[in-house]
XYZ file of C-alpha atoms in Angstrom:
339
model
C 86.364 131.361 88.280
C 82.835 132.763 88.504
C 80.448 133.870 91.213
C 77.954 131.044 90.702
C 80.617 128.354 90.991
C 82.047 129.962 94.117
C 78.577 130.266 95.643
C 78.092 126.517 95.182
C 81.388 125.757 96.925
C 81.191 128.349 99.679
C 79.140 126.306 102.210
C 81.738 123.520 102.005
C 84.601 125.997 102.341
C 83.024 127.503 105.443
C 82.590 123.987 106.847
C 86.314 123.488 106.190
C 87.045 126.548 108.326
C 84.815 125.284 111.139
C 86.477 121.856 111.086
C 89.948 123.389 111.189
C 88.968 125.729 114.032
C 87.469 122.813 115.941
C 90.621 120.761 115.563
C 92.753 123.645 116.759
C 90.560 123.968 119.873
C 90.856 120.215 120.464
C 94.655 120.349 120.306
C 94.734 123.377 122.590
C 92.535 121.599 125.127
C 94.905 118.615 124.983
C 97.974 120.763 125.690
C 99.531 120.608 122.218
C 101.705 123.345 120.734
C 101.042 124.389 117.143
C 104.128 124.636 114.910
C 104.675 126.050 111.430
C 107.646 124.344 109.725
C 109.208 125.732 106.567
C 108.277 123.926 103.362
C 111.676 124.209 101.645
C 113.906 121.395 102.848
C 117.125 119.588 101.946
C 115.207 116.345 101.533
C 111.506 116.122 100.670
C 111.202 112.660 102.231
C 112.693 109.292 101.353
C 109.851 107.022 100.321
C 110.033 105.165 97.031
C 106.761 106.259 95.478
C 106.550 109.855 96.711
C 107.564 112.446 94.125
C 108.643 115.949 95.065
C 108.772 119.398 93.509
C 112.345 120.685 93.253
C 113.473 124.305 93.517
C 116.800 125.949 92.728
C 117.953 128.199 95.576
C 120.371 131.016 94.709
C 122.700 131.866 97.586
C 124.024 135.360 98.331
C 127.223 134.625 96.446
C 125.311 133.436 93.392
C 125.847 129.754 94.089
C 123.045 127.320 93.304
C 121.587 124.693 95.604
C 118.728 122.302 95.011
C 116.016 122.300 97.649
C 112.635 120.573 97.693
C 109.117 121.413 98.775
C 108.447 118.868 101.475
C 106.039 115.984 100.919
C 105.439 115.955 104.683
C 106.555 118.099 107.644
C 107.732 114.921 109.378
C 111.479 115.547 109.404
C 111.057 119.095 110.705
C 108.625 118.075 113.443
C 110.816 115.230 114.632
C 113.738 117.646 114.909
C 111.539 119.721 117.219
C 110.854 116.626 119.336
C 114.609 116.045 119.584
C 114.955 119.696 120.668
C 112.572 119.177 123.577
C 108.998 119.625 122.321
C 106.626 116.960 123.609
C 103.165 117.382 122.034
C 103.088 119.246 118.741
C 100.945 119.584 115.646
C 100.976 121.407 112.314
C 98.547 122.200 109.540
C 101.200 122.072 106.821
C 100.861 122.729 103.123
C 102.692 119.887 101.373
C 103.467 119.133 97.734
C 103.482 115.827 95.871
C 104.238 115.523 92.189
C 102.539 113.015 89.877
C 99.355 113.292 91.967
C 96.203 114.796 90.469
C 92.655 113.463 90.640
C 89.349 113.526 92.483
C 91.083 112.747 95.805
C 94.577 114.051 94.979
C 95.898 117.580 94.632
C 99.577 118.383 93.983
C 99.338 120.833 96.901
C 97.238 119.963 99.930
C 97.077 120.392 103.703
C 98.434 117.686 105.954
C 97.546 117.686 109.629
C 100.437 116.046 111.455
C 100.780 115.549 115.195
C 103.146 113.833 117.641
C 102.941 112.584 121.205
C 106.152 111.714 123.059
C 106.243 108.803 125.510
C 102.854 107.510 124.371
C 101.701 104.425 122.482
C 100.700 104.713 118.856
C 97.336 103.303 119.928
C 96.556 106.699 121.512
C 96.637 108.115 117.975
C 93.838 105.738 117.020
C 91.655 107.313 119.707
C 92.611 110.766 118.386
C 91.488 109.737 114.910
C 88.131 108.511 116.150
C 87.601 111.825 117.944
C 88.476 113.795 114.800
C 85.944 111.943 112.642
C 83.153 112.856 115.037
C 84.426 116.420 115.397
C 84.510 116.936 111.623
C 80.986 115.614 111.158
C 79.588 117.833 113.916
C 81.361 120.908 112.531
C 79.985 120.194 109.049
C 76.486 119.572 110.431
C 76.396 116.067 108.991
C 75.346 112.810 110.691
C 77.521 110.756 108.337
C 80.761 110.866 106.408
C 79.976 110.189 102.776
C 81.673 109.514 99.447
C 79.038 109.223 96.754
C 76.571 106.635 98.040
C 79.094 105.132 100.501
C 78.340 106.177 104.124
C 80.433 105.911 107.266
C 79.120 106.630 110.763
C 81.788 108.817 112.433
C 80.276 108.292 115.884
C 80.861 104.521 115.921
C 84.122 103.104 117.253
C 86.370 102.116 114.310
C 86.963 98.458 113.588
C 90.593 97.367 113.861
C 92.137 94.859 111.471
C 95.754 93.898 110.971
C 97.023 94.073 107.409
C 97.521 90.313 107.377
C 93.979 89.716 108.647
C 92.563 92.034 106.000
C 94.517 90.350 103.188
C 93.232 86.963 104.246
C 89.652 88.191 104.771
C 89.244 90.178 101.564
C 91.782 88.671 99.171
C 92.488 85.153 100.438
C 96.210 85.994 100.534
C 98.447 84.784 103.385
C 101.058 87.524 103.716
C 102.773 86.068 106.767
C 103.621 82.939 104.769
C 105.634 85.095 102.344
C 108.035 86.572 104.950
C 110.883 85.038 106.917
C 111.219 85.366 110.692
C 112.842 88.802 110.364
C 110.206 90.128 108.001
C 112.239 89.814 104.811
C 109.679 89.233 102.046
C 109.936 86.648 99.258
C 108.245 87.634 96.006
C 108.221 84.042 94.760
C 106.101 82.980 97.716
C 103.572 85.736 97.055
C 103.388 85.415 93.272
C 101.571 82.031 93.120
C 98.935 83.305 95.557
C 98.127 86.123 93.145
C 98.039 83.738 90.188
C 95.660 81.463 92.095
C 93.162 84.308 92.381
C 93.471 85.244 88.718
C 95.691 88.279 89.180
C 98.477 88.731 86.652
C 102.054 89.548 87.604
C 105.088 90.666 85.629
C 108.414 88.834 85.927
C 110.063 91.892 87.464
C 107.294 92.607 89.988
C 108.706 92.922 93.493
C 106.957 91.698 96.634
C 106.008 95.302 97.358
C 104.560 95.739 93.863
C 102.340 92.707 94.285
C 101.313 93.548 97.831
C 100.339 97.055 96.734
C 98.282 95.678 93.851
C 96.265 93.414 96.145
C 95.843 96.199 98.689
C 94.519 98.591 96.059
C 92.290 96.133 94.224
C 90.882 93.902 96.949
C 91.413 95.411 100.391
C 91.170 99.214 100.414
C 87.808 99.420 98.602
C 86.235 97.336 101.394
C 87.488 99.412 104.318
C 85.593 102.041 106.264
C 82.055 101.176 105.199
C 79.416 101.752 107.880
C 82.141 102.666 110.337
C 85.808 103.616 110.062
C 88.526 100.980 109.780
C 91.977 101.065 111.342
C 94.311 98.913 109.254
C 97.057 98.010 111.708
C 100.395 96.157 112.021
C 101.868 96.616 108.568
C 104.660 94.342 107.372
C 107.909 95.939 108.569
C 109.103 95.987 104.953
C 106.292 98.486 104.212
C 106.873 100.740 107.219
C 110.170 102.558 106.711
C 109.553 105.058 109.522
C 107.955 102.787 112.138
C 109.455 100.666 114.874
C 108.873 96.914 114.815
C 106.136 95.290 116.871
C 107.646 93.933 120.094
C 105.729 90.651 119.762
C 106.517 90.010 116.066
C 109.549 91.492 114.256
C 107.911 90.758 110.888
C 105.408 93.523 111.580
C 105.625 97.197 112.478
C 103.689 99.718 114.542
C 102.053 101.369 111.572
C 98.347 101.881 110.954
C 96.170 103.648 108.423
C 92.700 105.098 108.958
C 90.002 104.495 106.322
C 86.498 105.859 105.895
C 84.252 105.216 102.876
C 87.097 103.300 101.232
C 89.344 106.381 101.427
C 92.680 106.448 103.245
C 92.673 109.396 105.647
C 95.669 108.978 107.941
C 98.945 107.118 108.364
C 100.314 106.668 111.898
C 103.411 105.158 113.483
C 105.130 104.137 116.610
C 108.154 106.135 115.519
C 111.509 104.596 114.702
C 114.260 106.448 116.596
C 117.285 104.291 115.711
C 119.376 106.435 113.312
C 121.366 103.466 112.021
C 118.308 101.433 111.085
C 116.570 104.530 109.726
C 119.532 105.319 107.449
C 119.557 101.755 106.147
C 115.825 101.884 105.427
C 116.105 105.225 103.640
C 118.950 103.972 101.474
C 116.926 100.889 100.555
C 113.954 103.117 99.670
C 116.109 105.378 97.509
C 117.766 102.409 95.795
C 114.303 101.178 94.848
C 113.271 104.658 93.718
C 116.310 104.874 91.486
C 115.586 101.425 90.061
C 111.999 102.318 89.204
C 112.105 106.043 88.440
C 115.761 106.777 87.752
C 116.121 109.351 90.545
C 116.846 109.555 94.245
C 116.570 112.241 96.913
C 119.302 113.214 99.377
C 119.197 112.159 103.005
C 118.658 114.830 105.634
C 121.723 114.297 107.793
C 120.468 116.743 110.433
C 117.311 114.668 110.762
C 119.252 111.422 111.122
C 121.485 113.021 113.765
C 118.442 114.332 115.625
C 116.944 110.840 115.877
C 119.593 109.928 118.444
C 118.112 112.593 120.761
C 114.466 112.030 119.920
C 112.405 110.480 122.736
C 110.020 107.578 122.120
C 107.031 108.987 120.280
C 103.940 108.249 118.261
C 103.167 110.363 115.216
C 100.579 110.563 112.468
C 99.704 112.459 109.301
C 96.085 113.028 108.268
C 94.913 114.344 104.913
C 92.892 117.329 106.125
C 91.309 118.021 102.731
C 90.092 114.428 102.445
C 88.524 114.621 105.904
C 86.672 117.768 104.825
C 85.582 116.040 101.596
C 83.960 113.190 103.498
C 82.403 115.440 106.137
C 80.788 117.675 103.487
C 80.125 114.980 100.869
C 82.176 116.926 98.316
C 82.721 114.860 95.131
C 86.276 116.080 94.512
C 89.103 117.634 96.452
C 89.130 120.917 94.510
C 85.608 121.591 95.809
C 86.894 122.129 99.345
C 90.161 123.990 98.622
C 89.687 127.761 98.683
C 91.856 128.381 95.616
C 92.936 125.046 94.099
C 96.368 124.476 92.571
C 96.640 125.118 88.838
């Protein structure tokens, strides 16, 4: 820490404050209620490749319990929806282990918001508004990562995952799933081999899909204008309801700008039985790969039965600030970065 380094970062940090203040005004104008969920939870989340920070809680009688710093405020916010809230948001500090790099911090701020009784497509309009808001607050005509620009004032393009895989990788994902969306790795593997991509014998369908997404699809998204990558395979959308016109796909989208993923939105799954089954499958896969699993939040699963239809989304606030200010790395726009 030194004064010169802080002086270099300070304009970006002040832009961060203006962006956050602008977003709060936007939510207030839209009739949202801000919430502030606790970070310590029974379960940090139940996705295969998310890794949590654990904490040992000492009870009054000296007993020990394991709690986790949440990887998302999602479970807490959905409990509030079940309790009667209708339009809520949170700027939540979240923690993810095994994540450190130019665009990753082990502790970062997630902006998460929910709308009951509305389509997940409304969230896409919210995202477009936030890109423009962030650019105006930062005093920038463009979002930028290095020499990659994105015009935040243009309407985002919208591509389905399957369209994007065919367009950018020549891979037909739909041909690798049955009518219920169950994927078949042996139908995907030869498509990867045909394009010169190696696979391991124990690679799952998800492993191979992720590899193509990372190598061939994501780097091409959000150039010139933002991209909404929509209609994920249901197998890759553990928290989203299925598309009514195609059970192979789910109401999940991601927002990209300058090749960077900014947000992940859903038409929320509210069936506790299906949600439990999906979580167990995710934790089985986590145990297979990493040798660990996280507990299920039984209160959350019970609350789903009372949760109204809703659309919800999580946006990486720090990444949005990075692109609006042109910051080269995430630590540049965090007031006091994690150690």
